[in-house]
Coordinates of C-alpha atoms and ligand atoms in Angstrom, one line a residue:
M1461 CA 21.8 -9.5 8.7
E1462 CA 18.9 -12.2 10.6
F1463 CA 15.0 -10.9 10.5
N1464 CA 12.1 -12.8 11.5
I1465 CA 8.8 -12.0 9.4
A1466 CA 5.3 -13.2 10.3
L1467 CA 3.5 -14.6 7.3
L1468 CA -0.1 -14.2 7.7
K1469 CA -1.1 -16.2 4.5
G1470 CA -5.3 -15.7 4.6
D1471 CA -7.6 -17.1 2.4
G1472 CA -8.5 -17.7 -1.4
I1473 CA -5.0 -16.5 -3.3
G1474 CA -3.2 -15.4 -0.3
P1475 CA -1.4 -18.8 -0.1
E1476 CA -0.1 -18.9 -3.7
I1477 CA 0.9 -14.9 -3.4
V1478 CA 2.3 -15.5 -0.1
D1479 CA 5.2 -18.2 -1.0
S1480 CA 6.0 -16.3 -4.2
A1481 CA 7.1 -13.9 -1.7
V1482 CA 9.1 -16.1 0.3
S1483 CA 10.8 -17.8 -2.5
V1484 CA 11.8 -14.0 -3.8
L1485 CA 13.3 -13.6 -0.4
E1486 CA 14.5 -16.4 0.2
K1487 CA 16.5 -15.6 -3.2
I1488 CA 17.4 -12.5 -2.2
G1489 CA 18.3 -13.8 1.6
E1490 CA 20.9 -16.9 -0.8
K1491 CA 22.3 -14.1 -2.9
F1492 CA 23.0 -11.0 -0.1
G1493 CA 23.9 -13.3 2.5
H1494 CA 20.8 -12.8 4.7
K1495 CA 18.4 -15.1 6.8
F1496 CA 14.6 -14.5 7.1
N1497 CA 13.1 -16.3 9.5
F1498 CA 9.6 -17.4 8.8
T1499 CA 6.8 -17.7 10.8
P1500 CA 2.9 -18.4 9.9
Y1501 CA 0.0 -17.2 12.1
L1502 CA -3.8 -17.5 11.0
I1503 CA -5.4 -14.4 9.4
G1504 CA -9.0 -14.1 8.4
G1505 CA -11.7 -17.0 7.1
C1506 CA -9.0 -19.5 7.7
A1507 CA -8.5 -18.6 11.2
I1508 CA -12.4 -19.0 11.9
D1509 CA -12.5 -22.3 10.7
A1510 CA -9.8 -22.9 12.7
V1511 CA -10.3 -21.4 16.6
G1512 CA -13.6 -19.1 15.6
K1513 CA -12.4 -15.7 15.1
P1514 CA -10.3 -14.0 12.3
L1515 CA -7.8 -12.5 13.9
P1516 CA -6.6 -14.7 17.1
E1517 CA -4.6 -13.6 19.7
E1518 CA -1.4 -15.9 18.9
T1519 CA -2.0 -14.0 15.4
V1520 CA -1.7 -10.4 16.7
E1521 CA 1.0 -11.7 19.5
G1522 CA 3.6 -13.0 16.9
C1523 CA 3.0 -9.8 14.6
L1524 CA 4.1 -7.8 17.3
K1525 CA 7.0 -9.3 18.3
S1526 CA 8.3 -10.1 14.5
D1527 CA 10.7 -7.4 12.9
S1528 CA 7.6 -7.3 9.5
V1529 CA 4.6 -8.7 8.9
L1530 CA 4.2 -10.0 4.9
L1531 CA -0.2 -10.3 4.5
G1532 CA -1.5 -12.1 1.6
A1533 CA -4.9 -11.1 1.6
V1534 CA -8.3 -12.4 4.0
G1535 CA -12.2 -13.4 2.7
G1536 CA -14.3 -15.2 1.1
P1537 CA -17.8 -16.3 0.2
K1538 CA -17.7 -19.0 2.6
W1539 CA -17.4 -16.0 5.0
D1540 CA -19.8 -13.6 3.5
S1541 CA -22.9 -14.1 5.5
L1542 CA -21.3 -14.2 9.3
P1543 CA -22.0 -10.6 11.3
G1544 CA -19.4 -7.8 10.7
D1545 CA -17.6 -8.5 13.7
I1546 CA -16.4 -11.9 12.9
R1547 CA -16.2 -11.1 9.2
P1548 CA -12.0 -11.9 8.0
E1549 CA -12.2 -8.2 6.8
K1550 CA -12.2 -6.9 10.6
A1551 CA -9.0 -9.1 11.0
L1552 CA -7.3 -6.2 8.6
L1553 CA -8.6 -3.2 10.9
G1554 CA -8.0 -5.4 14.3
I1555 CA -4.1 -5.8 13.4
R1556 CA -3.3 -2.3 12.0
A1557 CA -4.8 -0.6 15.1
A1558 CA -2.4 -3.4 17.3
M1559 CA 0.2 -2.6 15.1
E1560 CA -0.3 1.0 15.8
L1561 CA -0.4 1.7 11.9
F1562 CA -1.1 4.9 11.1
T1563 CA 0.9 5.5 8.1
N1564 CA -0.6 4.2 4.6
L1565 CA 2.0 3.8 1.3
R1566 CA 0.7 3.3 -2.2
P1567 CA 2.7 3.1 -4.8
A1568 CA 1.8 3.6 -8.6
K1569 CA 3.9 3.1 -10.7
L1570 CA 3.0 2.8 -14.6
Y1571 CA 5.6 0.6 -15.7
S1572 CA 6.9 1.3 -19.5
A1573 CA 5.6 -2.6 -20.9
L1574 CA 2.3 -2.3 -19.8
K1575 CA 1.5 1.1 -20.8
E1576 CA -1.8 0.3 -23.1
A1577 CA -2.8 -1.4 -19.8
C1578 CA -3.1 2.4 -18.3
P1579 CA -6.2 4.4 -19.1
L1580 CA -4.6 7.9 -20.2
R1581 CA -4.2 9.3 -23.2
E1582 CA -0.8 8.0 -24.6
D1583 CA 1.4 11.4 -25.1
L1584 CA 0.0 12.0 -20.9
V1585 CA 1.6 8.9 -20.0
S1586 CA 4.7 8.7 -21.9
K1587 CA 7.3 8.6 -19.6
G1588 CA 5.5 6.7 -17.7
F1589 CA 5.2 7.7 -14.0
D1590 CA 6.0 6.6 -10.3
I1591 CA 4.2 8.1 -7.7
M1592 CA 3.9 7.1 -4.0
I1593 CA 1.0 8.2 -1.8
V1594 CA 1.5 8.6 1.9
R1595 CA -1.8 8.8 3.5
E1596 CA -2.5 9.7 6.9
L1597 CA -4.6 6.1 7.8
T1598 CA -5.5 6.6 12.1
G1599 CA -7.1 10.5 12.2
G1600 CA -9.1 13.1 10.0
I1601 CA -12.7 12.6 9.8
Y1602 CA -13.3 8.9 9.7
F1603 CA -12.2 8.4 13.3
G1604 CA -13.5 12.5 14.0
E1605 CA -15.9 13.6 16.6
R1606 CA -19.7 12.4 14.7
G1607 CA -23.3 12.2 15.3
Y1608 CA -26.9 12.9 15.0
R1609 CA -28.8 16.2 16.0
Q1610 CA -31.8 18.5 15.4
G1611 CA -30.7 21.9 13.1
K1612 CA -31.9 24.0 11.8
Y1613 CA -33.9 22.0 8.4
G1614 CA -34.4 19.3 11.1
L1615 CA -32.5 16.2 11.6
E1616 CA -28.7 16.2 10.3
A1617 CA -25.7 14.3 10.8
Y1618 CA -22.1 15.8 11.0
D1619 CA -18.5 14.1 11.1
T1620 CA -15.8 15.6 12.3
E1621 CA -12.3 16.4 10.3
C1622 CA -9.7 17.1 13.2
Y1623 CA -6.3 16.6 13.1
S1624 CA -3.0 17.0 15.8
E1625 CA 0.3 18.8 15.0
T1626 CA 1.4 15.3 16.5
E1627 CA -0.9 13.4 13.5
I1628 CA 0.6 15.7 11.1
R1629 CA 4.1 16.0 12.1
R1630 CA 4.6 11.9 12.3
I1631 CA 2.7 11.4 8.9
A1632 CA 5.1 14.5 7.4
K1633 CA 8.5 13.4 8.5
V1634 CA 7.3 9.8 7.1
A1635 CA 6.6 11.1 3.8
C1636 CA 10.4 13.4 3.6
E1637 CA 11.9 10.4 4.5
T1638 CA 10.3 8.3 1.6
A1639 CA 11.6 10.8 -0.7
M1640 CA 14.8 10.8 0.0
K1641 CA 15.0 7.5 -0.6
R1642 CA 13.3 8.2 -3.8
G1643 CA 13.5 11.7 -5.7
K1644 CA 13.4 14.2 -3.3
K1645 CA 10.0 15.8 -3.5
V1646 CA 7.2 15.7 -1.7
I1647 CA 3.5 17.3 -2.7
S1648 CA 1.3 18.0 0.6
I1649 CA -2.8 17.8 -0.7
D1650 CA -5.0 19.6 1.5
K1651 CA -8.2 22.1 1.2
A1652 CA -6.6 24.9 2.9
N1653 CA -8.6 27.9 1.0
V1654 CA -11.4 26.0 2.9
L1655 CA -10.4 23.9 5.6
E1656 CA -9.0 25.4 9.1
S1657 CA -7.3 21.7 10.0
S1658 CA -5.6 22.1 6.4
R1659 CA -4.7 25.4 7.5
L1660 CA -2.8 23.1 10.2
W1661 CA -1.3 20.3 7.7
R1662 CA 0.3 23.1 5.7
K1663 CA 2.0 24.7 8.7
V1664 CA 3.3 22.0 10.3
V1665 CA 4.4 20.1 6.7
H1666 CA 6.8 23.4 6.8
E1667 CA 8.3 23.0 9.8
V1668 CA 9.2 19.5 9.3
A1669 CA 10.3 19.7 5.7
E1670 CA 12.6 22.3 6.9
D1671 CA 15.1 19.4 9.2
Y1672 CA 14.9 17.9 5.0
P1673 CA 16.7 20.9 2.9
E1674 CA 17.2 18.3 0.4
V1675 CA 13.7 17.3 -0.4
T1676 CA 11.3 20.4 -2.7
V1677 CA 8.0 20.3 -0.4
T1678 CA 5.4 21.9 -2.3
D1679 CA 0.8 22.4 -1.9
M1680 CA -1.4 21.1 -3.9
L1681 CA -5.5 22.0 -3.5
V1682 CA -7.1 18.3 -3.0
D1683 CA -9.3 19.3 -6.7
N1684 CA -6.6 20.2 -8.3
A1685 CA -4.5 17.1 -7.2
A1686 CA -7.2 14.8 -8.2
M1687 CA -7.8 16.8 -11.8
Q1688 CA -3.1 16.4 -12.1
L1689 CA -3.4 13.0 -11.2
V1690 CA -5.4 12.5 -14.5
R1691 CA -3.8 15.5 -16.5
N1692 CA 0.2 15.3 -15.8
P1693 CA 0.9 12.4 -13.5
Q1694 CA 5.0 12.7 -14.2
Q1695 CA 4.9 15.3 -12.1
F1696 CA 4.7 13.0 -8.7
D1697 CA 6.8 11.6 -6.5
V1698 CA 5.6 11.5 -3.5
A1699 CA 1.8 12.6 -2.0
V1700 CA 1.5 13.1 1.3
T1701 CA -2.1 13.6 2.8
S1702 CA -5.0 12.9 4.9
N1703 CA -7.2 10.5 5.6
M1704 CA -10.1 10.8 3.6
F1705 CA -8.5 12.8 0.8
G1706 CA -5.6 9.6 0.4
D1707 CA -8.4 7.0 0.3
I1708 CA -9.9 8.4 -2.6
L1709 CA -6.3 10.2 -4.3
S1710 CA -4.2 6.5 -3.5
D1711 CA -8.2 4.4 -5.7
E1712 CA -7.9 7.3 -8.7
A1713 CA -3.9 6.4 -8.6
S1714 CA -3.7 3.1 -8.8
Q1715 CA -6.4 3.1 -11.2
L1716 CA -4.5 4.9 -13.5
T1717 CA -1.8 1.3 -13.4
G1718 CA -5.0 -0.4 -14.9
S1719 CA -3.8 -3.6 -13.4
I1720 CA -4.6 -4.3 -9.7
G1721 CA -2.4 -7.5 -9.5
M1722 CA 0.8 -5.5 -9.6
L1723 CA 0.3 -2.7 -6.6
A1724 CA 1.8 -3.5 -3.8
S1725 CA 0.9 -1.4 -0.4
A1726 CA 2.7 -0.9 3.1
S1727 CA 1.3 0.1 6.1
L1728 CA 3.6 2.2 8.9
G1729 CA 3.9 3.4 12.9
E1730 CA 6.6 4.7 14.8
T1731 CA 9.0 1.4 14.8
K1732 CA 10.5 -0.1 11.9
R1733 CA 8.3 -3.3 11.4
G1734 CA 5.3 -2.9 8.8
L1735 CA 2.5 -4.8 7.7
Y1736 CA 3.0 -5.0 4.0
E1737 CA 0.2 -6.9 1.3
P1738 CA -0.8 -6.8 -2.4
I1739 CA -4.4 -4.1 -2.5
H1740 CA -5.6 -6.3 -4.1
G1741 CA -8.5 -9.0 -2.4
S1742 CA -8.2 -12.8 -1.8
A1743 CA -9.7 -13.4 -5.4
P1744 CA -11.9 -16.2 -4.8
D1745 CA -12.5 -17.0 -8.9
I1746 CA -8.9 -17.6 -9.3
A1747 CA -8.5 -19.7 -6.2
G1748 CA -5.9 -22.3 -6.2
Q1749 CA -5.8 -22.4 -9.8
N1750 CA -2.5 -21.2 -10.4
K1751 CA -3.5 -18.1 -12.0
A1752 CA -3.4 -15.0 -9.6
N1753 CA -0.3 -12.9 -10.3
P1754 CA 2.1 -12.4 -7.7
I1755 CA 3.8 -9.4 -8.7
A1756 CA 2.1 -7.4 -6.6
T1757 CA 3.4 -9.4 -3.5
I1758 CA 6.1 -9.8 -4.8
L1759 CA 6.7 -5.6 -4.4
S1760 CA 5.2 -5.7 -1.4
A1761 CA 8.5 -7.8 -0.1
A1762 CA 10.6 -5.5 -1.5
M1763 CA 9.0 -2.8 -0.1
M1764 CA 9.7 -4.2 3.2
L1765 CA 13.2 -4.4 2.5
R1766 CA 13.3 -0.7 1.8
Y1767 CA 11.6 0.7 4.6
S1768 CA 12.0 -2.0 7.6
F1769 CA 15.0 -3.4 7.1
D1770 CA 17.2 -0.2 4.9
L1771 CA 17.5 -3.2 2.5
T1772 CA 17.9 -0.3 -0.8
A1773 CA 20.2 -2.8 -2.9
E1774 CA 17.8 -6.0 -2.5
A1775 CA 14.9 -4.8 -2.6
D1776 CA 16.2 -2.5 -6.5
A1777 CA 16.8 -6.1 -7.1
I1778 CA 13.7 -7.1 -7.1
E1779 CA 12.0 -3.9 -9.0
K1780 CA 14.8 -4.6 -11.5
A1781 CA 13.5 -8.1 -11.8
V1782 CA 10.0 -7.2 -11.9
D1783 CA 10.7 -4.7 -14.7
L1784 CA 13.0 -7.7 -16.9
V1785 CA 10.4 -9.5 -16.6
L1786 CA 7.6 -7.2 -18.1
D1787 CA 10.0 -5.9 -20.5
S1788 CA 10.1 -9.3 -22.2
G1789 CA 6.7 -10.0 -22.5
L1790 CA 5.8 -12.6 -20.2
R1791 CA 2.3 -12.0 -18.7
T1792 CA -0.1 -13.8 -16.1
A1793 CA -3.4 -13.7 -17.3
D1794 CA -4.9 -10.9 -15.7
L1795 CA -2.7 -8.6 -17.4
V1796 CA -2.4 -10.5 -21.2
G1797 CA -5.9 -8.6 -21.9
D1798 CA -7.3 -9.3 -25.2
S1799 CA -3.5 -10.2 -26.2
D1800 CA -2.4 -13.8 -28.4
T1801 CA 0.3 -14.2 -25.6
K1802 CA 0.3 -16.9 -23.5
P1803 CA -0.2 -16.5 -19.9
L1804 CA 2.2 -18.1 -17.5
S1805 CA 0.6 -19.6 -14.4
T1806 CA 1.9 -17.6 -10.8
T1807 CA 5.0 -20.2 -10.4
E1808 CA 5.8 -19.8 -13.6
M1809 CA 5.7 -16.2 -13.2
T1810 CA 7.6 -16.6 -9.9
A1811 CA 10.0 -18.6 -11.9
A1812 CA 10.7 -16.2 -14.3
V1813 CA 11.4 -12.8 -11.3
L1814 CA 13.8 -15.7 -9.4
E1815 CA 15.5 -15.9 -12.6
R1816 CA 16.2 -12.2 -12.7
I1817 CA 17.5 -11.3 -9.3
Ligands
NAD2712 P1 -10.2 -9.0 -5.4 O1 -9.2 -8.0 -5.7 O2 -10.6 -9.7 -4.7 O3 -10.7 -9.2 -7.4 C1 -11.2 -8.4 -8.1 C2 -11.2 -8.9 -9.4 O4 -9.4 -8.9 -9.9 C3 -10.8 -10.3 -9.1 O5 -11.6 -10.6 -10.8 C4 -10.0 -10.6 -9.4 O6 -9.8 -12.2 -9.9 C5 -9.0 -10.1 -9.8 N1 -7.2 -9.9 -9.4 C6 -7.4 -9.3 -8.1 N2 -6.0 -10.0 -7.4 C7 -5.6 -10.7 -8.9 C8 -4.0 -11.2 -8.6 N3 -3.1 -11.0 -8.2 N4 -3.7 -12.0 -9.8 C9 -5.1 -11.8 -11.1 N5 -6.0 -11.0 -11.0 C10 -6.2 -10.9 -10.2 O7 -11.5 -8.4 -5.0 P2 -13.2 -8.6 -4.4 O8 -13.5 -9.7 -5.8 O9 -13.7 -7.4 -4.8 O10 -13.3 -9.4 -3.0 C11 -12.7 -11.0 -3.2 C12 -12.6 -10.7 -1.5 O11 -10.9 -10.0 -0.5 C13 -13.5 -10.1 -1.0 O12 -13.7 -11.6 0.4 C14 -13.1 -9.1 0.1 O13 -13.7 -8.7 1.0 C15 -12.1 -9.1 0.1 N6 -10.5 -8.4 -0.5 C16 -9.7 -8.3 1.0 C17 -8.8 -7.6 0.9 C18 -7.3 -7.9 1.6 O14 -7.7 -8.7 2.4 N7 -7.3 -6.5 2.2 C19 -8.8 -6.3 -0.4 C20 -10.3 -6.7 -0.8 C21 -10.9 -7.5 -0.6

């Protein structure tokens, strides 16, 4: 099969880690008989330097005509003093909006080889964990009606949590489809004991679940979910939740893996086209030094194969190669910690993954 991928390398370590992921995709192409065509576009600080804005129209058009998009990271001290609307980070919101991405998928996986990086007690994570948080990205309180008004006690400010059936239905569908590709278990997280919007959320999620008889869908209140994540993270497979709850819980879950350089993400819309990126930033402190951990971006490319292109065996091959690299004790500097292990460079880590595909 043939796929067109838009590459948004961005700033800082972005170009180095995207190049690593590209070489992994090329290897997958060779091994499984696919052709990936890569077209680079400017985004972030490098776009400001070249054309005076962080998200040029050409980039948006290129992404919209591609089959999927791989992003490195944007931003850095060089652009920090610019006004908000022409800062590199503004391009991230712009491209997500232009691609109409309403879902954020954030895996939080604890590799058994990296258990010591987890801040939880060993007996709580003895079997590792592998959680996929499905967060609604374009609705809820971050986008609801807001304002200031005079209230009983003087000036007050308000924000509104509002979800339509359509918004809930489409995110619930993504959660069930995602679960079908994993452990077939969805935990829907809400606050239905207090919030009307959560009661609608719960009702619609269960209506959608009827179309997925193989998937077990249960509910959990968000306060309990925050506790269960640190008490027994192994119980989660797919967790689906609203924009704000997902924002908070996905950061909590990612911290449990202890390693920012390992965590991938995907943002998806109605179509198969998605935006895939590591969760970390442009790491200006190590940019250009061949020190960055490329695994989060390599795993983002694996997510692209799985969720945009339905290439499950190919995605598995990348994830398995990463497992093998870690099991064999190979580490980039961010994973070495205080141990005596000699860290691999970005290119050495990439080569180690390529060897195991
Ligand atoms: P950061 O994620 O870039 O870095 C935090 C720390 O983690 C640094 O010490 C960095 O060296 C380290 N780190 C991050 N990724 C790593 C990797 N792959 N391998 C090894 N170490 C890694 O966060 P920050 O320092 O707060 O932000 C730096 C810049 O990135 C800022 O301009 C910020 O706005 C931007 N940013 C961009 C995105 C994005 O593009 N999606 C996300 C977050 C931050």
